[in-house]
Tab-separated table of C-alpha atoms in Angstrom:
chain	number	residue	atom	x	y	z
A	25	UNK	CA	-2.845	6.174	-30.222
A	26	UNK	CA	0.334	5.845	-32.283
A	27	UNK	CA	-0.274	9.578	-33.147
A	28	UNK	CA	-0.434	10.383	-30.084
A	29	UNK	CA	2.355	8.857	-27.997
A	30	UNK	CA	4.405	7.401	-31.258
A	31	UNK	CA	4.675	3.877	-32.713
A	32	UNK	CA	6.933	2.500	-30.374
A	33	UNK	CA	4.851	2.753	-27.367
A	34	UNK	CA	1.228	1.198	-28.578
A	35	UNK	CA	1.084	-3.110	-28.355
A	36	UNK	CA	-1.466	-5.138	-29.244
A	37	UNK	CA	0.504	-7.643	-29.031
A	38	UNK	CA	-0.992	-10.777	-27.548
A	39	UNK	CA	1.820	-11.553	-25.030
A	40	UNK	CA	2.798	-8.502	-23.726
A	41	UNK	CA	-1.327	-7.953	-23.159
A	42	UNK	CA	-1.104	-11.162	-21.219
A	43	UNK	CA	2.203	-10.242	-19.202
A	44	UNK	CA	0.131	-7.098	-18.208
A	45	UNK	CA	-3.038	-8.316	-17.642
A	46	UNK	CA	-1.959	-10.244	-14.589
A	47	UNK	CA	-1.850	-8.815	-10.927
A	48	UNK	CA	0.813	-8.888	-8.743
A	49	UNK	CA	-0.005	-12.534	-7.267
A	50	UNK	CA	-0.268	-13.826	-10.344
A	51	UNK	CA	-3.479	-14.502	-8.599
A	52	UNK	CA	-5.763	-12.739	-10.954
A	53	UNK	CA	-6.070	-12.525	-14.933
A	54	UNK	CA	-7.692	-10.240	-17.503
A	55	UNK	CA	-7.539	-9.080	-20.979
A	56	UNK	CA	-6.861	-5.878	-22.612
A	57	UNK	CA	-7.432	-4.499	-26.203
A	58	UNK	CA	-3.814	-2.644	-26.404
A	59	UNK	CA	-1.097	-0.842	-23.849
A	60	UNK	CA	0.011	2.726	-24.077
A	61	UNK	CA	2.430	4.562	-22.600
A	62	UNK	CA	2.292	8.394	-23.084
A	63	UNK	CA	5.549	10.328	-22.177
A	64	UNK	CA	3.753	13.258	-20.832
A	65	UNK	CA	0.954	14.573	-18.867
A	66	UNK	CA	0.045	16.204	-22.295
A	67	UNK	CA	0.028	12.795	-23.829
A	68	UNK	CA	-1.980	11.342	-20.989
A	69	UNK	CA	-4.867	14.010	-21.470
A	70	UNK	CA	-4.759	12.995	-25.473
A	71	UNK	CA	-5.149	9.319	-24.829
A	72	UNK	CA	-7.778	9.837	-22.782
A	73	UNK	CA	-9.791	11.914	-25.143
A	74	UNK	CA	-9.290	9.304	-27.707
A	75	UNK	CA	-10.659	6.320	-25.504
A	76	UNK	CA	-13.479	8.821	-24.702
A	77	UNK	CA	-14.153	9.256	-28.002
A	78	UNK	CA	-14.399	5.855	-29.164
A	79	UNK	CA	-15.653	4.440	-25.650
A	80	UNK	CA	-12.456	2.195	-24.792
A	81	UNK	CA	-12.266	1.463	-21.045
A	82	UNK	CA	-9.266	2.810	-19.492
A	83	UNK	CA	-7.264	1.018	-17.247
A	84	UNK	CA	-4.493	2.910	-15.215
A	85	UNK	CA	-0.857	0.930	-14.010
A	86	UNK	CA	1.844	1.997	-12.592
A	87	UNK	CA	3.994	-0.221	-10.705
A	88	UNK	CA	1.204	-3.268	-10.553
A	89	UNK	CA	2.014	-3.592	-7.048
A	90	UNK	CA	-1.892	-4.173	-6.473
A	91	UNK	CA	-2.915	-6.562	-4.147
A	92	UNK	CA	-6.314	-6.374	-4.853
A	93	UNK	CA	-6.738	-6.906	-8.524
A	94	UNK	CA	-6.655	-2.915	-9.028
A	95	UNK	CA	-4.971	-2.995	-12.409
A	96	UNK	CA	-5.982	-6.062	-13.817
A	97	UNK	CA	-7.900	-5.106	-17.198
A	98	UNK	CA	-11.462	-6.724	-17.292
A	99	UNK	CA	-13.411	-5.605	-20.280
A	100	UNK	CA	-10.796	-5.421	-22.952
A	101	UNK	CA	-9.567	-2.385	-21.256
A	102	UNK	CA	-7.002	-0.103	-22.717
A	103	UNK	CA	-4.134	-0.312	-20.386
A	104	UNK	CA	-2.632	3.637	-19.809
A	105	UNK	CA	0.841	2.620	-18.249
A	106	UNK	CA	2.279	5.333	-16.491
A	107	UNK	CA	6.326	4.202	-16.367
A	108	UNK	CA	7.568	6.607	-18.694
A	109	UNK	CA	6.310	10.068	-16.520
A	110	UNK	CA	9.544	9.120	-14.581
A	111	UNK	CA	11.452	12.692	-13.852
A	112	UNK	CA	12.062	13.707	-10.493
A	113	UNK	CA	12.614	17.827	-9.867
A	114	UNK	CA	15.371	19.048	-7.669
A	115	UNK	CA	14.681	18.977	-4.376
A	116	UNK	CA	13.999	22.014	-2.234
A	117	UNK	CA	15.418	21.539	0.626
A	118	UNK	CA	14.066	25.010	2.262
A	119	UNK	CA	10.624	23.862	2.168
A	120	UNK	CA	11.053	19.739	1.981
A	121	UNK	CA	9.499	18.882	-1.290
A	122	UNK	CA	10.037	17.350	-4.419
A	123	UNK	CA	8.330	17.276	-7.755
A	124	UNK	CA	8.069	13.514	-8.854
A	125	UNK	CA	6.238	12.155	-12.073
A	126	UNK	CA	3.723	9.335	-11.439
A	127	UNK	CA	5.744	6.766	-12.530
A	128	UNK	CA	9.080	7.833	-10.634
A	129	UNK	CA	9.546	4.450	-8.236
A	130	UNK	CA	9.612	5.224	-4.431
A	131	UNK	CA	13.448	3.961	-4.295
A	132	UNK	CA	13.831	7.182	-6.656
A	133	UNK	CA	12.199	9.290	-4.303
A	134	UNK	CA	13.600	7.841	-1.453
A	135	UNK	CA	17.318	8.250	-2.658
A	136	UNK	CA	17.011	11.606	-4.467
A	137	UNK	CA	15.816	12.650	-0.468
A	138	UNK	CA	18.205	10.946	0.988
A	139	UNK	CA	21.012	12.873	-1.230
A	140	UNK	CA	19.698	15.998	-0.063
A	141	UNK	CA	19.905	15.031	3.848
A	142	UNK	CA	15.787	14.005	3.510
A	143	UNK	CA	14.144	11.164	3.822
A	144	UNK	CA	9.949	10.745	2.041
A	145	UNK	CA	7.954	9.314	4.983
A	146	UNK	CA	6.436	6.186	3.383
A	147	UNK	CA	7.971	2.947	3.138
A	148	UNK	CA	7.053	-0.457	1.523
A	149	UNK	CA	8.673	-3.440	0.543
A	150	UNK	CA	7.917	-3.023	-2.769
A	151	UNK	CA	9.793	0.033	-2.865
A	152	UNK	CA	11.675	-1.106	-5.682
A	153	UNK	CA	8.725	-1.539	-8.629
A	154	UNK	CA	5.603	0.841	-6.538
A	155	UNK	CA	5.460	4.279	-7.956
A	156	UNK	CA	4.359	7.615	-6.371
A	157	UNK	CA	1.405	7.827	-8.434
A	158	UNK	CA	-0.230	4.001	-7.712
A	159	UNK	CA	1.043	4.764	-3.791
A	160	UNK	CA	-1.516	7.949	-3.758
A	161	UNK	CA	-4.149	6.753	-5.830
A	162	UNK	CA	-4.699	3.982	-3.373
A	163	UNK	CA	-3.665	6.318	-0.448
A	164	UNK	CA	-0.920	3.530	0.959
A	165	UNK	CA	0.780	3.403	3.897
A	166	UNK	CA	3.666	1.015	5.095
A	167	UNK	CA	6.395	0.491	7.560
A	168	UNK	CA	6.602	4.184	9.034
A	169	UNK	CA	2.452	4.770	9.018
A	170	UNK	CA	2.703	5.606	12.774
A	171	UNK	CA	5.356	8.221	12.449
A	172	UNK	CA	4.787	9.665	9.045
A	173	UNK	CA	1.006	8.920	7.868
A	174	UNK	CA	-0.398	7.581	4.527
A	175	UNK	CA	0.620	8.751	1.629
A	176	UNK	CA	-1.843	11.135	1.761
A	177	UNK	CA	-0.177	13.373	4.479
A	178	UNK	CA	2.872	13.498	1.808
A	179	UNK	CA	1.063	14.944	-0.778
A	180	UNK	CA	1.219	18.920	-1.265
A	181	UNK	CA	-0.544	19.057	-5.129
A	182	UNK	CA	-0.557	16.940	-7.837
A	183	UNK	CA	-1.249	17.214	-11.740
A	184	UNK	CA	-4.226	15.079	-12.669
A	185	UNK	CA	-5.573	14.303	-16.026
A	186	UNK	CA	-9.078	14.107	-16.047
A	187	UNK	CA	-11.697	11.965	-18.109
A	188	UNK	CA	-12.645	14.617	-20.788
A	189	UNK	CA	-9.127	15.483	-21.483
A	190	UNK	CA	-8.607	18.145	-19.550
A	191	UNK	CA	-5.663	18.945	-17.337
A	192	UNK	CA	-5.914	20.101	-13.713
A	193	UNK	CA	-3.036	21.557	-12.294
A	194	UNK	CA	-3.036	22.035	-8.271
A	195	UNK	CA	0.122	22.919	-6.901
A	196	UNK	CA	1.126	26.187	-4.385
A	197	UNK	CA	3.994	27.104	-2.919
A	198	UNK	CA	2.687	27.575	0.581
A	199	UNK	CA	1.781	24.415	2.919
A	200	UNK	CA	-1.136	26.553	4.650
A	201	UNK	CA	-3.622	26.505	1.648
A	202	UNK	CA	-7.272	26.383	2.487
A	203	UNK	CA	-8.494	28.207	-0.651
A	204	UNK	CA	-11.585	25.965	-1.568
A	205	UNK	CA	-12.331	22.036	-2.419
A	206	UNK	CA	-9.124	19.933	-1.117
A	207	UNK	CA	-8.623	18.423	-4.458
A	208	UNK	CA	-5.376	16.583	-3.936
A	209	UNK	CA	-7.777	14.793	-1.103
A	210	UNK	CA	-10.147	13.998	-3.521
A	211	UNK	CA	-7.960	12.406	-5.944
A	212	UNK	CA	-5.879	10.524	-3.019
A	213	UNK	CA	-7.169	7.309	-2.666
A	214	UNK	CA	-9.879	7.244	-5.728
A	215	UNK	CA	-8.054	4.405	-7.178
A	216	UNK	CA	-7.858	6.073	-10.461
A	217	UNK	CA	-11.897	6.653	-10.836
A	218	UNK	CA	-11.568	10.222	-10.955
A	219	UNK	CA	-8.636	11.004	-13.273
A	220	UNK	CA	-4.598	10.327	-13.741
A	221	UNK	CA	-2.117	11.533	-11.473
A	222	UNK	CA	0.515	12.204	-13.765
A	223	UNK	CA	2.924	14.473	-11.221
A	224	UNK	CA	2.749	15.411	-7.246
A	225	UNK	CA	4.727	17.489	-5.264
A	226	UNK	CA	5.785	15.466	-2.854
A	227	UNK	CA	6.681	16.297	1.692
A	228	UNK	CA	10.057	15.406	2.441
A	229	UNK	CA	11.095	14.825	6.266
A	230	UNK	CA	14.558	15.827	8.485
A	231	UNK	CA	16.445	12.908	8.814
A	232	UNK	CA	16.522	11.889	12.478
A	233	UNK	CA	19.996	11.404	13.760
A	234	UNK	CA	19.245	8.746	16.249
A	235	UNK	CA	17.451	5.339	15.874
A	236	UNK	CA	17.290	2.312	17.780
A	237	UNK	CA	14.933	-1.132	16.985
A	238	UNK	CA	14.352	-4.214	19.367
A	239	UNK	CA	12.142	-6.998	18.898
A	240	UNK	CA	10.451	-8.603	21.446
A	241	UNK	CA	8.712	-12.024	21.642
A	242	UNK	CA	5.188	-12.716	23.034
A	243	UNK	CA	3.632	-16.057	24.271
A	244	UNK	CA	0.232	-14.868	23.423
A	245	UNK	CA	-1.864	-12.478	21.263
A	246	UNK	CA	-3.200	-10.630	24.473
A	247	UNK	CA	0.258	-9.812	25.794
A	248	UNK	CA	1.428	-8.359	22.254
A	249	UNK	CA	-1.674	-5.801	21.568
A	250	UNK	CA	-1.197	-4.963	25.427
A	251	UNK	CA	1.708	-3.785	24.055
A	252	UNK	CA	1.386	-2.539	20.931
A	253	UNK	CA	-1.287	-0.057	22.436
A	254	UNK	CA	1.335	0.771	25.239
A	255	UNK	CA	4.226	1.951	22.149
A	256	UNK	CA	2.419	3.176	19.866
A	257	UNK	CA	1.897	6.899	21.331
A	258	UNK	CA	5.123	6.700	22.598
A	259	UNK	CA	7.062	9.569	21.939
A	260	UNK	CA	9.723	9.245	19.164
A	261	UNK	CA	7.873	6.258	17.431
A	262	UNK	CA	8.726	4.944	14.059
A	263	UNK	CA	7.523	1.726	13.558
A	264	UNK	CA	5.476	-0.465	15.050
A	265	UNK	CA	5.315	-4.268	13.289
A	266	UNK	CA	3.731	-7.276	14.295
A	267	UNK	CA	4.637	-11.206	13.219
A	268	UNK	CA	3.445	-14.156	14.316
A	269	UNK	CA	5.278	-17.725	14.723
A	270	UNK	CA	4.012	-18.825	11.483
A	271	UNK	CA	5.847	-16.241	9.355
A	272	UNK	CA	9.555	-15.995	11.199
A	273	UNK	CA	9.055	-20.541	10.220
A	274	UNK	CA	8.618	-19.151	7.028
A	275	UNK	CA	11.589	-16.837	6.687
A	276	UNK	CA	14.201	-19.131	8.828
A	277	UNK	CA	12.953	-22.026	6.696
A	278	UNK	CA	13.278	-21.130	3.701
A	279	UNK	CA	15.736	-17.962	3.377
A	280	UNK	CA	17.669	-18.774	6.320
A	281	UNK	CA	16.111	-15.582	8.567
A	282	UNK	CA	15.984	-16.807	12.050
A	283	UNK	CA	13.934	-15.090	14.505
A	284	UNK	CA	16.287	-13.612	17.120
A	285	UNK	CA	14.173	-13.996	20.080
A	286	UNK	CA	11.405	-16.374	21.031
A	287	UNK	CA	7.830	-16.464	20.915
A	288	UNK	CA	4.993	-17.085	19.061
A	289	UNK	CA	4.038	-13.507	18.346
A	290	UNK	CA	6.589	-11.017	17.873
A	291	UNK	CA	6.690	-6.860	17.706
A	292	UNK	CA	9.492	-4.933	15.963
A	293	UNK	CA	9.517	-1.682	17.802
A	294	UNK	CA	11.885	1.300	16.386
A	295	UNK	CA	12.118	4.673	18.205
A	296	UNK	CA	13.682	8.119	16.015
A	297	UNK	CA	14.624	11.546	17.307
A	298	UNK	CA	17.577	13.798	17.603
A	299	UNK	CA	18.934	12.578	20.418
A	300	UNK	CA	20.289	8.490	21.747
A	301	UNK	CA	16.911	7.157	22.308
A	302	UNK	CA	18.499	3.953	23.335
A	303	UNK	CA	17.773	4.452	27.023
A	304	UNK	CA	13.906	5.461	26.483
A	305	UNK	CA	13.604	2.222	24.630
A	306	UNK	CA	14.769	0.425	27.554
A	307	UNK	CA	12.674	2.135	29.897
A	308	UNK	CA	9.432	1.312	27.156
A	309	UNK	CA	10.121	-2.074	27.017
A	310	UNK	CA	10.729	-2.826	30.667
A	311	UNK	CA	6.559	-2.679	31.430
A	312	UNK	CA	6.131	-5.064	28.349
A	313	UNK	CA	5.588	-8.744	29.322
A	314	UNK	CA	7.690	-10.246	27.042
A	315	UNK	CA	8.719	-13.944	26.374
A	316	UNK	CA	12.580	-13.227	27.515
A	317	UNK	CA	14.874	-10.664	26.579
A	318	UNK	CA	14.371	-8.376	23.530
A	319	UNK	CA	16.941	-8.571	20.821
A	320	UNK	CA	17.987	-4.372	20.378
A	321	UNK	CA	19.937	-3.102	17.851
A	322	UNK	CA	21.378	0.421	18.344
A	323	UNK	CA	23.801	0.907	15.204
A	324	UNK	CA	22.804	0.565	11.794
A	325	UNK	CA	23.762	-2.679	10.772
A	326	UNK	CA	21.944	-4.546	14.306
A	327	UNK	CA	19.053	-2.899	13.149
A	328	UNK	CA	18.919	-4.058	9.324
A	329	UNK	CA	19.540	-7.547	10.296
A	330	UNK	CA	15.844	-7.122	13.199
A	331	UNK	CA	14.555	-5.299	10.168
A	332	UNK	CA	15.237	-8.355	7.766
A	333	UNK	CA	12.981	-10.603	10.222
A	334	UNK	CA	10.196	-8.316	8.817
A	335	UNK	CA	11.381	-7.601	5.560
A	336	UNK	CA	12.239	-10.881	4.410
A	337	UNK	CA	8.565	-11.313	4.451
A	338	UNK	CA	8.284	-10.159	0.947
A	339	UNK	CA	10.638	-12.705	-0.429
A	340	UNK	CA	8.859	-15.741	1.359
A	341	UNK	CA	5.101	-15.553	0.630
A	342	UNK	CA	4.850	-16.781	-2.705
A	343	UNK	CA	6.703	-20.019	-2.145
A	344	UNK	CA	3.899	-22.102	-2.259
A	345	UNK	CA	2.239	-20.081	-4.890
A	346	UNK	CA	0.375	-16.733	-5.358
A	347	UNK	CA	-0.889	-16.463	-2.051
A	348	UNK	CA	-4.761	-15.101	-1.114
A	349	UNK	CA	-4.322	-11.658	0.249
A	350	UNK	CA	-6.480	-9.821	2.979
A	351	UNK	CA	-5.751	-6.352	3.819
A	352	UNK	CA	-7.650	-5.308	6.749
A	353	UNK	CA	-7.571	-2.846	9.433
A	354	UNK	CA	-8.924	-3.493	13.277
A	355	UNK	CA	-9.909	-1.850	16.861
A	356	UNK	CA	-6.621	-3.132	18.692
A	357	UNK	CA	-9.169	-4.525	20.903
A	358	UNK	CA	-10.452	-7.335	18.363
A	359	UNK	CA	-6.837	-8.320	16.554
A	360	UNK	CA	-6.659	-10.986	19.087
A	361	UNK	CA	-9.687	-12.597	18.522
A	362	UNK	CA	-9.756	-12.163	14.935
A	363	UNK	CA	-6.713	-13.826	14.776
A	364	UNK	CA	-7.998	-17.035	16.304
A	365	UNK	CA	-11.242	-17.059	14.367
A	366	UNK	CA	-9.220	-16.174	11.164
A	367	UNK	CA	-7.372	-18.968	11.646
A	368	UNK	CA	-10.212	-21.356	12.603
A	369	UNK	CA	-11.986	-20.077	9.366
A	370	UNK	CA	-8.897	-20.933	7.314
A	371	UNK	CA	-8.610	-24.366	8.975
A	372	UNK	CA	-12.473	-25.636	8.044
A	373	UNK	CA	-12.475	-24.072	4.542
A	374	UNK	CA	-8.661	-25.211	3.406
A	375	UNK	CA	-7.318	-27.367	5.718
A	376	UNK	CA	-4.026	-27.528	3.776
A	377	UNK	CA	-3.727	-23.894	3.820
A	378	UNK	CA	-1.272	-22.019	6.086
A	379	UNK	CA	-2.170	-18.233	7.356
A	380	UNK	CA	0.179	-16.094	7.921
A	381	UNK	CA	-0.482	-12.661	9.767
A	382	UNK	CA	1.918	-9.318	10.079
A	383	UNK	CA	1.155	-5.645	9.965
A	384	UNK	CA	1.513	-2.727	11.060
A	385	UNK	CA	-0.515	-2.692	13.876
A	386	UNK	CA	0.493	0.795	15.023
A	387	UNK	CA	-2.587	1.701	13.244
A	388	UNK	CA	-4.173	-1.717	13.744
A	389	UNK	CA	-3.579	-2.300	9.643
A	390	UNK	CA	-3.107	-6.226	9.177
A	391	UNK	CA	-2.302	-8.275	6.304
A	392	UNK	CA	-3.460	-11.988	6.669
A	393	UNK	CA	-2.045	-14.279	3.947
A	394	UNK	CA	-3.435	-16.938	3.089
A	395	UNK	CA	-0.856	-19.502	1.434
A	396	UNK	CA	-1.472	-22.919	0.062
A	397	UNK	CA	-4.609	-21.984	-0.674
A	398	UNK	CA	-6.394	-23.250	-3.798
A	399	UNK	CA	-8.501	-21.454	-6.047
A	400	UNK	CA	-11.623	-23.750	-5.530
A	401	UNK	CA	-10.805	-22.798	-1.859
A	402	UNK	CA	-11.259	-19.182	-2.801
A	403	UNK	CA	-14.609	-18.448	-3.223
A	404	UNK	CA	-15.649	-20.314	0.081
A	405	UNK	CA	-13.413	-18.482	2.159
A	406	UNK	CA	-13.368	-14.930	0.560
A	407	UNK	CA	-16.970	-14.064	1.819
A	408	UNK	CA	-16.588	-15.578	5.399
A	409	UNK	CA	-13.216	-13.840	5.959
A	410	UNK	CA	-14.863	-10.758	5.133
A	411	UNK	CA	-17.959	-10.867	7.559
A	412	UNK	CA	-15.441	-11.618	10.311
A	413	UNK	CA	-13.405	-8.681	9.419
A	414	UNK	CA	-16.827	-6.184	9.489
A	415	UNK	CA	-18.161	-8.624	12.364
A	416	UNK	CA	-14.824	-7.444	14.463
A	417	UNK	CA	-15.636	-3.452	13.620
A	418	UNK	CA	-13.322	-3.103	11.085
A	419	UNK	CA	-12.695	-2.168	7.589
A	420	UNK	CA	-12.233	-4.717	4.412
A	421	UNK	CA	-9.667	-2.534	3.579
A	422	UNK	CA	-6.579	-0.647	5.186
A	423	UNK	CA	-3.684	0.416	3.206
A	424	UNK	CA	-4.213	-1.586	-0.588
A	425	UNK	CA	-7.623	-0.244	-1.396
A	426	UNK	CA	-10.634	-1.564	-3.286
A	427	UNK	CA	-9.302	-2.559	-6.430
A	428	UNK	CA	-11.818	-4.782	-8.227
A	429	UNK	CA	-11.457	-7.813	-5.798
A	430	UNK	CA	-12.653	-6.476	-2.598
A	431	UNK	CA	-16.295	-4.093	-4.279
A	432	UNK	CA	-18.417	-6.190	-3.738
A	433	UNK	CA	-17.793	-5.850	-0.198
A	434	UNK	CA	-17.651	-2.144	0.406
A	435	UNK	CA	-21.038	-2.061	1.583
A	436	UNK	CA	-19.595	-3.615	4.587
A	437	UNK	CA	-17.327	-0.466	5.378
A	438	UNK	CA	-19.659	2.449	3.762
A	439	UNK	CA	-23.159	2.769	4.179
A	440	UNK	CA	-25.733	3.150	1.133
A	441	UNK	CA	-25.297	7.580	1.752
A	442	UNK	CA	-21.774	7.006	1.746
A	443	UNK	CA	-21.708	5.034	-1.431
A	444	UNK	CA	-24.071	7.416	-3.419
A	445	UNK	CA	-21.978	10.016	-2.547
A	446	UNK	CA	-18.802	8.749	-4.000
A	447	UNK	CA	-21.233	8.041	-7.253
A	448	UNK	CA	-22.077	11.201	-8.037
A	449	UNK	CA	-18.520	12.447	-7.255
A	450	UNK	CA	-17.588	9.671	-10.071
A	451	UNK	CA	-20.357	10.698	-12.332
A	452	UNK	CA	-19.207	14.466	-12.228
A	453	UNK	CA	-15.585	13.595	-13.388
A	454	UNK	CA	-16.513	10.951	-15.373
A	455	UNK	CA	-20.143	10.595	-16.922
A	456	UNK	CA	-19.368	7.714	-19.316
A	457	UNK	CA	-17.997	5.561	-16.685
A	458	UNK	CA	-15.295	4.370	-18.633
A	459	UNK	CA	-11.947	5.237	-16.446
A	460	UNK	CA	-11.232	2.211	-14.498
A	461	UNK	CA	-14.549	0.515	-14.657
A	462	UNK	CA	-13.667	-2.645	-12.928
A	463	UNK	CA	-12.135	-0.977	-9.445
A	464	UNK	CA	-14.093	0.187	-6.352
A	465	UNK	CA	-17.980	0.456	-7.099
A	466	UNK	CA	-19.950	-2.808	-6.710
């Protein structure tokens, strides 16, 4: 590996293996056999040879953003870090792209578009440490899902190494291409089973010239899907983001983020276009039944301090330790009532545990946080939670993917067909098995 990449970016050392064999939450631990960090997509094809050769598991990080364990090492992996395929291309502002390595962060991305009069279309709170590589490997979404899609609508080609060493290129200059297999598609939200992203060319977006946010508060459940489904075909949508009472307690307690309105659910609605869409808002939000008046924010500095009720989010959840995450994505129609049998679940399993529920729910994509919850609690209420989730027709997984915490439940989203499918996709690419090992098949 050393000859490969150079001396200075192979470790075996016992402490940085630990720092990296740890998941986001700190929720989740692993171990690895050593971490490299190849400078190239040449480099990247090399190491992989090498692991084939010898028949080291591989497994892929980028930002370790995961939420569901999908870069924590579990067989004495080798880790393949991707930080150092950082270099962002100039961007073309003609046809609103940009070239981006896999591990360029999506604040990079975000302000090498905004410097060209662009903005990229998806948007997390971990914009900061996620990179563009992790964000299409596990096909994420985010704050703008209902305007912009996943990341998989961004994506225009991408370089990929593969298992045996080889290097696929798939770019073209034209956005109508429909000359064979989709293979950016395929490699879009494989959670690294297939190959490496090492580069994509990346869909920029016009910059609209007019925003305005509100958010409204809800006495009930009902009344807030009632009017999530009413906004979120609305023309001119951006975002669409649920919260219930439990969270804004959470932010005004403890960083001082006060809810501005009240209500026990709330929905931060934000409308985009090229024209004052301050009096369409108004006219939206008149058939909502709301709690009282909405807070709206028409200039840019109302609308980062509604934003910062949702954002602030982030900063709160582990403040009574790594909290027990549940991505999950729902029929409008059923969010209500798996919110109140969530909640019932939590309350019989952990009674000291507090859930907290947000999303964007645009798309019906919920993430229920668990908090306070201890790890003997874990294993009682992982299993239950996720038979209510498929019980409610939906999906154990929206935006975060697989990962190696939620396979042994994909049976409940994909039937047996579906499953063998995705095998012998796997087994073409990779025979041996030995790219990320631990993530996505039970």
């Amino acid at each position: 590996m050393a000859d490969v990449v150079g001396a200075p970016h192979v470790s075996t050392d016992p402490d940085v293996l630990a720092a990296r064999s740890v998941d986001h939450t700190g929720r989740y631990r692993g171990r690895a056999a050593a971490l490299v960090r190849p400078g190239s997509p040449d480099e990247v094809a090399a190491v992989l040879r090498v692991c084939q050769e010898i028949g080291a598991p591989v497994t892929i990080q980028g930002g370790r953003t995961s939420l569901v364990a999908g870069t924590v090492p579990q067989h004495d992996d080798v880790l393949l870090a991707t930080e150092r395929l950082d270099t962002i291309g100039a961007v073309d502002t003609v046809e609103r792209r940009v070239s981006a390595g896999a591990g360029v962060t999506l604040a990079a991305v975000q302000r090498a578009a905004a410097a060209s009069g662009l903005l990229f279309g998806v948007d997390l709170s971990a914009r900061d440490t996620a990179t563009v590589g992790g964000m299409a490997s596990t096909d994420a979404g985010g704050l703008h899902t209902v305007r912009y899609g996943n990341m998989g609508a961004q994506v225009l080609g991408l370089d990929v190494a593969l298992p045996n060493g080889e290097l696929l290129h798939r770019h073209s200059p034209v956005r109508a291409d429909n000359t064979g297999y989709d293979l950016p598609a395929l490699f879009v939200g494989a959670e690294g089973t297939l190959g490496v992203i090492t580069a994509l060319d990346l869909r920029l977006h016009p910059i609209p010239s007019h925003r305005v946010a509100a958010v409204c508060g809800f006495t009930g459940p009902a009344a807030v899907i009632d009017a999530a489904r009413f906004l979120r075909d609305a023309d001119g949508i951006a975002a669409l983001e649920l919260i219930d009472a439990r969270a804004t307690a959470l932010t005004a307690e403890h960083l001082g983020v006060a809810a501005p309105v009240a209500g026990d659910w709330l929905l931060l609605v934000e409308l985009a276009g090229d024209h004052d869409q301050t009096e369409r808002l108004a006219g939206l939000l008149q058939g909502l039944s709301t709690a009282g008046d909405p807070a709206v924010g028409a200039d840019a500095a109302t609308r980062q301090r509604l934003w910062r009720v949702r954002e602030a989010l982030a900063d709160v959840l582990g403040v009574f330790g790594p909290p027990l995450k549940f991505d999950v994505s729902l029929p409008l129609s059923a969010v209500a009532g798996f919110a109140a049998d969530a909640t019932a679940l939590v309350q019989r399993v952990a009674p000291a545990a507090l859930p907290v529920l947000f999303g964007h729910v645009g798309e019906g994509n919920l993430h229920l946080n668990v908090l306070r919850c201890p790890p003997e609690s874990e294993a009682a209420l992982y299993e239950p939670m996720m038979d209510l989730i498929a019980g409610c027709g939906g999906n154990v997984s929206s935006e975060h993917g697989i990962g190696s915490r939620k396979r042994a439940y994909l049976t409940m989203s994909r039937g047996p067909a579906d499953i063998a499918a995705m095998r012998a996709v796997k087994a073409a690419f990779d025979p041996a098995g030995y790219l990320n090992p631990a993530v996505l098949f039970p």
